[in-house]
Amino acid sequence: MVSLVQPQPIIYVLEPFGGSARLHNPMLPHVFHDDAAVTRGDGVFEAILLLGGEPTNLDRHAARFASSAARLGLPAPYLGQWREVTAAAAQAWHAQHGEKHPAARCTWTYTRGRESTGVPSAWVTVGAEPREHARARAEGARALTGPRGYQVDTGDKAAPWLTTGAKTLNYAANMAALRHAKQNGFDDVIFVDTETGRVLEATTSTVIVVKKGRRLRTPRPGQDILSGTSQQALFEYAGQRGYKCKVKDLYVDDLLSAESVWLVSSVRRGVRVTAVNEVELPAPKNAAEIAALIDAALAD
Ligand code: PLP
């Protein structure tokens, strides 16, 4: 019989200034009532795919983690410590659950810490990949397009304190968009800039458009679009294999006229968009090839 119970995650709590890490019992809480993660959503994170007990795309995750922390004015994380703890947690996971769960999710969380101490909080978890990911990869995602709900000024009026290019813990609005999509018979929302009609990103993934002639396109990451580690890995890998990869402004019409449209992110990997609003996007002949390309790029 298939067990529906997911195994307990492995959790390490890190001393944030490069010191020790301790294994934490996942049945017990470890975040204080006055932690900025809880009270303000003030912190950064990374979600990293583990395959066969090894982290993937780690250099890009580490670089973005450091840049997210810098954008929020958090002390620079000791990346060597995060990497060491990740290796230990990944190997422990693999030894215990590798056979049933060769793909797992590792999360790095780094918060501004307790109001009462001002010391950042830091922890690493490794747990099973959410079940719905495999279904999404197999069945694809029906996407609504819509405004993000706020406009990020990327021009010379840009607010210097904005954290939109950082991977912050503040995902409540994205989760609300996702719930809205589900309540309306869709699986995700692709955000579109209301002023220009530019495609931005989905709630938890980067948009990739595949055009005829082995051409891959993605909107320019930057202040209003999170720079995706999966997209970067895909473009590097595909570029070395004869695909022409470009960062370019995209509009909803580009989604509709594409050979295929994909949402890519580290742990869920590649999910083909099967509908945009009411328009069905039938699978192209090379759908399996593109899915395999994304998988291979992320496992590289
Ligand atoms: N954009 C958003 C808003 C995301 O939340 C994510 C991933 O969580 C991505 C893009 C894709 O990033 P990555 O490929 O590094 O997982």
CSV table of C-alpha atoms and ligand atoms in Angstrom, one decimal:
chain,number,residue,atom,x,y,z
A,1,MET,CA,0.0,0.0,0.0
A,2,VAL,CA,1.2,3.5,-0.8
A,3,SER,CA,1.7,5.6,2.3
A,4,LEU,CA,0.1,9.0,2.1
A,5,VAL,CA,2.1,10.3,5.1
A,6,GLN,CA,5.1,12.4,4.1
A,7,PRO,CA,8.3,11.8,6.2
A,8,GLN,CA,9.2,14.4,8.8
A,9,PRO,CA,11.6,17.0,7.5
A,10,ILE,CA,15.2,17.3,8.6
A,11,ILE,CA,15.8,20.7,10.2
A,12,TYR,CA,19.1,22.4,11.2
A,13,VAL,CA,19.0,25.7,13.1
A,14,LEU,CA,22.1,27.7,12.3
A,15,GLU,CA,24.0,30.2,14.5
A,16,PRO,CA,23.8,33.1,12.1
A,17,PHE,CA,27.4,34.4,12.3
A,18,GLY,CA,29.1,31.3,10.9
A,19,GLY,CA,29.2,29.2,14.1
A,20,SER,CA,27.6,25.9,14.9
A,21,ALA,CA,24.4,24.3,13.6
A,22,ARG,CA,22.1,22.0,15.6
A,23,LEU,CA,19.7,19.4,14.5
A,24,HIS,CA,16.2,20.4,15.5
A,25,ASN,CA,13.3,18.1,16.4
A,26,PRO,CA,10.6,18.8,13.7
A,27,MET,CA,7.9,18.0,16.1
A,28,LEU,CA,8.8,21.0,18.3
A,29,PRO,CA,8.6,24.8,17.4
A,30,HIS,CA,11.8,26.8,16.9
A,31,VAL,CA,10.7,30.3,15.9
A,32,PHE,CA,10.0,32.9,18.7
A,33,HIS,CA,6.8,35.0,18.9
A,34,ASP,CA,8.8,38.1,18.2
A,35,ASP,CA,10.8,36.9,15.2
A,36,ALA,CA,10.5,39.3,12.2
A,37,ALA,CA,9.6,36.4,10.0
A,38,VAL,CA,6.4,35.9,12.0
A,39,THR,CA,5.6,39.5,12.8
A,40,ARG,CA,6.6,41.2,9.5
A,41,GLY,CA,7.5,38.5,6.9
A,42,ASP,CA,10.9,40.2,7.1
A,43,GLY,CA,13.6,37.8,5.8
A,44,VAL,CA,14.7,36.0,2.7
A,45,PHE,CA,14.7,32.4,1.6
A,46,GLU,CA,15.8,29.9,-1.1
A,47,ALA,CA,14.1,26.7,-2.2
A,48,ILE,CA,16.7,24.3,-3.6
A,49,LEU,CA,16.1,21.0,-5.5
A,50,LEU,CA,17.9,18.0,-4.1
A,51,LEU,CA,18.5,15.1,-6.4
A,52,GLY,CA,20.0,11.8,-5.1
A,53,GLY,CA,21.2,13.6,-2.0
A,54,GLU,CA,22.9,16.4,-3.8
A,55,PRO,CA,21.8,20.1,-4.1
A,56,THR,CA,21.4,21.3,-7.6
A,57,ASN,CA,22.1,24.8,-9.0
A,58,LEU,CA,23.7,25.7,-5.6
A,59,ASP,CA,26.0,28.5,-6.8
A,60,ARG,CA,23.1,30.4,-8.3
A,61,HIS,CA,21.0,29.9,-5.2
A,62,ALA,CA,23.8,31.0,-2.9
A,63,ALA,CA,24.5,34.1,-5.0
A,64,ARG,CA,20.8,35.1,-5.0
A,65,PHE,CA,20.5,34.4,-1.3
A,66,ALA,CA,23.4,36.8,-0.6
A,67,SER,CA,22.0,39.4,-2.9
A,68,SER,CA,18.5,39.1,-1.3
A,69,ALA,CA,20.0,39.5,2.1
A,70,ALA,CA,22.0,42.6,1.0
A,71,ARG,CA,18.9,44.2,-0.5
A,72,LEU,CA,17.1,43.8,2.9
A,73,GLY,CA,20.1,45.1,4.8
A,74,LEU,CA,20.6,41.8,6.6
A,75,PRO,CA,24.2,40.8,7.6
A,76,ALA,CA,25.9,38.9,4.8
A,77,PRO,CA,25.1,35.2,5.3
A,78,TYR,CA,28.1,32.9,5.9
A,79,LEU,CA,27.6,30.9,2.7
A,80,GLY,CA,30.2,28.3,3.5
A,81,GLN,CA,28.2,27.4,6.6
A,82,TRP,CA,24.9,27.3,4.7
A,83,ARG,CA,26.5,25.0,2.1
A,84,GLU,CA,28.0,22.7,4.8
A,85,VAL,CA,24.7,22.3,6.6
A,86,THR,CA,22.9,21.7,3.3
A,87,ALA,CA,25.3,18.9,2.4
A,88,ALA,CA,24.8,17.3,5.8
A,89,ALA,CA,21.0,17.6,5.7
A,90,ALA,CA,20.8,16.4,2.1
A,91,GLN,CA,22.9,13.4,2.8
A,92,ALA,CA,20.9,12.5,5.9
A,93,TRP,CA,17.7,12.8,3.9
A,94,HIS,CA,19.1,10.6,1.2
A,95,ALA,CA,20.2,8.0,3.6
A,96,GLN,CA,16.8,7.8,5.3
A,97,HIS,CA,14.4,8.5,2.4
A,98,GLY,CA,16.4,8.5,-0.8
A,99,GLU,CA,14.8,5.4,-2.3
A,100,LYS,CA,11.2,6.7,-1.9
A,101,HIS,CA,12.1,10.4,-2.3
A,102,PRO,CA,15.1,10.9,-4.6
A,103,ALA,CA,13.9,14.4,-5.3
A,104,ALA,CA,13.5,16.6,-2.2
A,105,ARG,CA,13.2,20.3,-1.3
A,106,CYS,CA,15.8,22.1,0.7
A,107,THR,CA,14.8,25.5,2.1
A,108,TRP,CA,17.1,28.1,3.5
A,109,THR,CA,15.4,30.7,5.7
A,110,TYR,CA,17.2,33.8,7.1
A,111,THR,CA,15.2,36.4,9.0
A,112,ARG,CA,15.9,39.7,10.7
A,113,GLY,CA,15.4,37.8,13.9
A,114,ARG,CA,13.8,38.5,17.2
A,115,GLU,CA,12.8,42.1,18.0
A,116,SER,CA,14.1,41.6,21.6
A,117,THR,CA,17.7,40.5,20.5
A,118,GLY,CA,18.1,41.8,16.9
A,119,VAL,CA,20.1,38.6,16.1
A,120,PRO,CA,19.0,37.1,12.7
A,121,SER,CA,17.4,33.7,12.7
A,122,ALA,CA,18.6,31.1,10.3
A,123,TRP,CA,17.6,27.5,9.5
A,124,VAL,CA,17.7,24.9,6.8
A,125,THR,CA,15.1,22.3,6.2
A,126,VAL,CA,15.0,19.3,3.9
A,127,GLY,CA,11.7,17.6,3.2
A,128,ALA,CA,9.7,15.7,0.6
A,129,GLU,CA,8.8,17.4,-2.6
A,130,PRO,CA,5.1,18.4,-2.4
A,131,ARG,CA,3.0,15.7,-4.0
A,132,GLU,CA,1.2,18.1,-6.3
A,133,HIS,CA,4.4,18.9,-8.2
A,134,ALA,CA,4.5,15.6,-10.0
A,135,ARG,CA,0.9,16.1,-11.1
A,136,ALA,CA,1.6,19.6,-12.3
A,137,ARG,CA,4.5,18.4,-14.4
A,138,ALA,CA,2.4,15.6,-15.8
A,139,GLU,CA,-0.8,17.6,-16.4
A,140,GLY,CA,0.4,21.2,-16.9
A,141,ALA,CA,-1.1,24.4,-15.5
A,142,ARG,CA,-4.0,26.5,-16.7
A,143,ALA,CA,-3.0,30.1,-16.1
A,144,LEU,CA,-4.9,33.3,-15.7
A,145,THR,CA,-3.2,36.6,-16.5
A,146,GLY,CA,-3.7,39.6,-14.3
A,147,PRO,CA,-2.1,42.6,-12.6
A,148,ARG,CA,0.1,42.0,-9.7
A,149,GLY,CA,-2.0,44.5,-7.8
A,150,TYR,CA,0.8,47.0,-7.4
A,151,GLN,CA,3.1,48.6,-9.9
A,152,VAL,CA,6.9,48.6,-9.5
A,153,ASP,CA,8.4,51.7,-10.9
A,154,THR,CA,11.6,50.6,-12.6
A,155,GLY,CA,12.5,54.0,-14.1
A,156,ASP,CA,14.2,56.9,-12.5
A,157,LYS,CA,11.3,57.2,-9.9
A,158,ALA,CA,12.1,53.7,-8.6
A,159,ALA,CA,11.9,53.5,-4.8
A,160,PRO,CA,15.4,52.6,-3.6
A,161,TRP,CA,14.1,50.6,-0.7
A,162,LEU,CA,12.0,48.2,-2.8
A,163,THR,CA,12.7,44.6,-2.2
A,164,THR,CA,10.9,43.1,-5.2
A,165,GLY,CA,14.0,41.8,-6.9
A,166,ALA,CA,14.9,39.8,-3.7
A,167,LYS,CA,13.4,36.5,-2.7
A,168,THR,CA,11.7,37.6,0.5
A,169,LEU,CA,9.4,35.7,2.9
A,170,ASN,CA,6.6,38.0,1.9
A,171,TYR,CA,4.5,35.7,-0.3
A,172,ALA,CA,1.1,36.3,1.1
A,173,ALA,CA,-0.1,38.3,-2.0
A,174,ASN,CA,1.2,35.6,-4.4
A,175,MET,CA,-0.5,32.9,-2.4
A,176,ALA,CA,-3.8,34.9,-2.5
A,177,ALA,CA,-3.4,35.2,-6.3
A,178,LEU,CA,-2.9,31.4,-6.4
A,179,ARG,CA,-6.1,30.8,-4.4
A,180,HIS,CA,-8.0,33.2,-6.7
A,181,ALA,CA,-6.8,31.2,-9.7
A,182,LYS,CA,-7.9,27.9,-8.1
A,183,GLN,CA,-11.3,29.3,-7.1
A,184,ASN,CA,-11.8,30.2,-10.7
A,185,GLY,CA,-10.8,26.8,-12.2
A,186,PHE,CA,-7.2,27.7,-13.0
A,187,ASP,CA,-3.8,26.6,-11.5
A,188,ASP,CA,-1.7,29.8,-11.5
A,189,VAL,CA,-1.6,33.5,-12.3
A,190,ILE,CA,0.9,35.0,-14.7
A,191,PHE,CA,1.3,38.7,-13.6
A,192,VAL,CA,1.2,41.3,-16.3
A,193,ASP,CA,2.3,44.9,-16.0
A,194,THR,CA,-0.8,47.1,-16.2
A,195,GLU,CA,0.8,50.0,-17.9
A,196,THR,CA,2.8,48.3,-20.6
A,197,GLY,CA,1.1,44.9,-20.8
A,198,ARG,CA,4.5,43.2,-20.3
A,199,VAL,CA,4.4,39.7,-19.0
A,200,LEU,CA,6.2,39.6,-15.6
A,201,GLU,CA,6.3,36.2,-13.8
A,202,ALA,CA,3.9,33.6,-12.3
A,203,THR,CA,3.2,33.4,-8.6
A,204,THR,CA,6.1,31.1,-7.8
A,205,SER,CA,7.9,30.7,-11.2
A,206,THR,CA,9.5,32.2,-14.2
A,207,VAL,CA,7.8,32.3,-17.5
A,208,ILE,CA,9.6,30.8,-20.5
A,209,VAL,CA,8.3,31.0,-24.1
A,210,VAL,CA,9.4,28.5,-26.7
A,211,LYS,CA,9.1,29.7,-30.3
A,212,LYS,CA,9.6,27.9,-33.5
A,213,GLY,CA,13.2,27.3,-34.5
A,214,ARG,CA,14.4,26.3,-31.1
A,215,ARG,CA,14.1,29.8,-29.6
A,216,LEU,CA,13.6,30.3,-25.9
A,217,ARG,CA,12.5,33.7,-24.5
A,218,THR,CA,12.0,35.0,-21.0
A,219,PRO,CA,11.1,38.5,-19.6
A,220,ARG,CA,14.0,40.5,-18.5
A,221,PRO,CA,14.6,39.8,-14.8
A,222,GLY,CA,15.3,42.8,-12.6
A,223,GLN,CA,13.5,45.1,-10.2
A,224,ASP,CA,9.9,43.8,-10.9
A,225,ILE,CA,10.8,40.2,-11.8
A,226,LEU,CA,12.7,37.8,-9.6
A,227,SER,CA,15.8,36.6,-11.3
A,228,GLY,CA,15.1,32.8,-11.5
A,229,THR,CA,17.9,30.3,-11.0
A,230,SER,CA,16.1,27.7,-13.1
A,231,GLN,CA,15.7,30.1,-16.0
A,232,GLN,CA,19.5,30.9,-15.8
A,233,ALA,CA,20.4,27.2,-15.7
A,234,LEU,CA,18.0,26.4,-18.6
A,235,PHE,CA,19.4,29.2,-20.8
A,236,GLU,CA,23.0,28.2,-20.2
A,237,TYR,CA,22.3,24.5,-20.8
A,238,ALA,CA,20.0,25.0,-23.8
A,239,GLY,CA,22.3,27.6,-25.3
A,240,GLN,CA,25.1,25.1,-25.3
A,241,ARG,CA,22.8,22.7,-27.2
A,242,GLY,CA,21.8,24.8,-30.1
A,243,TYR,CA,18.8,26.7,-28.7
A,244,LYS,CA,18.8,30.4,-29.1
A,245,CYS,CA,18.0,31.9,-25.7
A,246,LYS,CA,17.1,35.6,-25.3
A,247,VAL,CA,15.8,37.9,-22.6
A,248,LYS,CA,13.1,40.0,-24.1
A,249,ASP,CA,9.9,41.9,-23.3
A,250,LEU,CA,6.9,39.5,-23.8
A,251,TYR,CA,3.2,40.3,-24.0
A,252,VAL,CA,0.1,38.1,-23.6
A,253,ASP,CA,-0.1,37.7,-27.4
A,254,ASP,CA,3.4,36.2,-27.3
A,255,LEU,CA,2.1,33.5,-25.0
A,256,LEU,CA,-0.8,32.8,-27.3
A,257,SER,CA,1.3,32.5,-30.4
A,258,ALA,CA,4.2,30.5,-28.9
A,259,GLU,CA,5.0,26.9,-29.7
A,260,SER,CA,4.8,26.3,-26.0
A,261,VAL,CA,4.9,28.2,-22.7
A,262,TRP,CA,6.5,26.9,-19.5
A,263,LEU,CA,6.6,27.9,-15.8
A,264,VAL,CA,10.0,27.0,-14.4
A,265,SER,CA,11.1,27.0,-10.7
A,266,SER,CA,13.7,25.0,-8.8
A,267,VAL,CA,11.7,22.3,-7.0
A,268,ARG,CA,8.6,21.9,-9.3
A,269,ARG,CA,10.9,22.3,-12.3
A,270,GLY,CA,9.1,22.6,-15.7
A,271,VAL,CA,5.3,22.9,-16.0
A,272,ARG,CA,3.7,23.5,-19.4
A,273,VAL,CA,1.0,26.1,-19.6
A,274,THR,CA,-2.0,24.4,-21.1
A,275,ALA,CA,-4.3,27.4,-21.2
A,276,VAL,CA,-4.0,31.2,-20.9
A,277,ASN,CA,-7.3,32.6,-19.7
A,278,GLU,CA,-9.9,30.9,-21.9
A,279,VAL,CA,-7.5,30.0,-24.7
A,280,GLU,CA,-6.3,26.4,-24.8
A,281,LEU,CA,-2.6,25.9,-25.7
A,282,PRO,CA,-2.4,22.4,-27.2
A,283,ALA,CA,0.8,20.4,-26.6
A,284,PRO,CA,3.3,20.8,-29.4
A,285,LYS,CA,5.2,17.8,-30.8
A,286,ASN,CA,8.3,18.7,-28.9
A,287,ALA,CA,6.7,19.1,-25.5
A,288,ALA,CA,8.5,16.0,-24.1
A,289,GLU,CA,11.8,17.3,-25.5
A,290,ILE,CA,11.4,20.6,-23.8
A,291,ALA,CA,10.3,19.0,-20.5
A,292,ALA,CA,13.4,16.8,-20.7
A,293,LEU,CA,15.6,19.8,-21.6
A,294,ILE,CA,14.4,21.6,-18.4
A,295,ASP,CA,14.9,18.5,-16.3
A,296,ALA,CA,18.4,18.0,-17.6
A,297,ALA,CA,19.3,21.7,-17.2
A,298,LEU,CA,18.2,21.6,-13.6
A,299,ALA,CA,20.0,18.3,-12.8
A,300,ASP,CA,23.2,19.5,-14.5
B,1,PLP,N1,9.5,34.0,-9.6
B,1,PLP,C1,8.9,33.9,-8.4
B,1,PLP,C2,8.0,34.9,-7.9
B,1,PLP,C3,9.3,32.8,-7.6
B,1,PLP,O1,8.7,32.6,-6.4
B,1,PLP,C4,10.2,31.8,-8.1
B,1,PLP,C5,10.6,30.6,-7.2
B,1,PLP,O2,10.2,30.4,-6.2
B,1,PLP,C6,10.7,32.0,-9.3
B,1,PLP,C7,10.4,33.1,-10.1
B,1,PLP,C8,11.7,31.0,-9.9
B,1,PLP,O3,12.9,31.0,-9.2
B,1,PLP,P1,13.9,29.7,-9.2
B,1,PLP,O4,14.0,29.2,-10.6
B,1,PLP,O5,15.1,30.3,-8.7
B,1,PLP,O6,13.3,28.7,-8.3
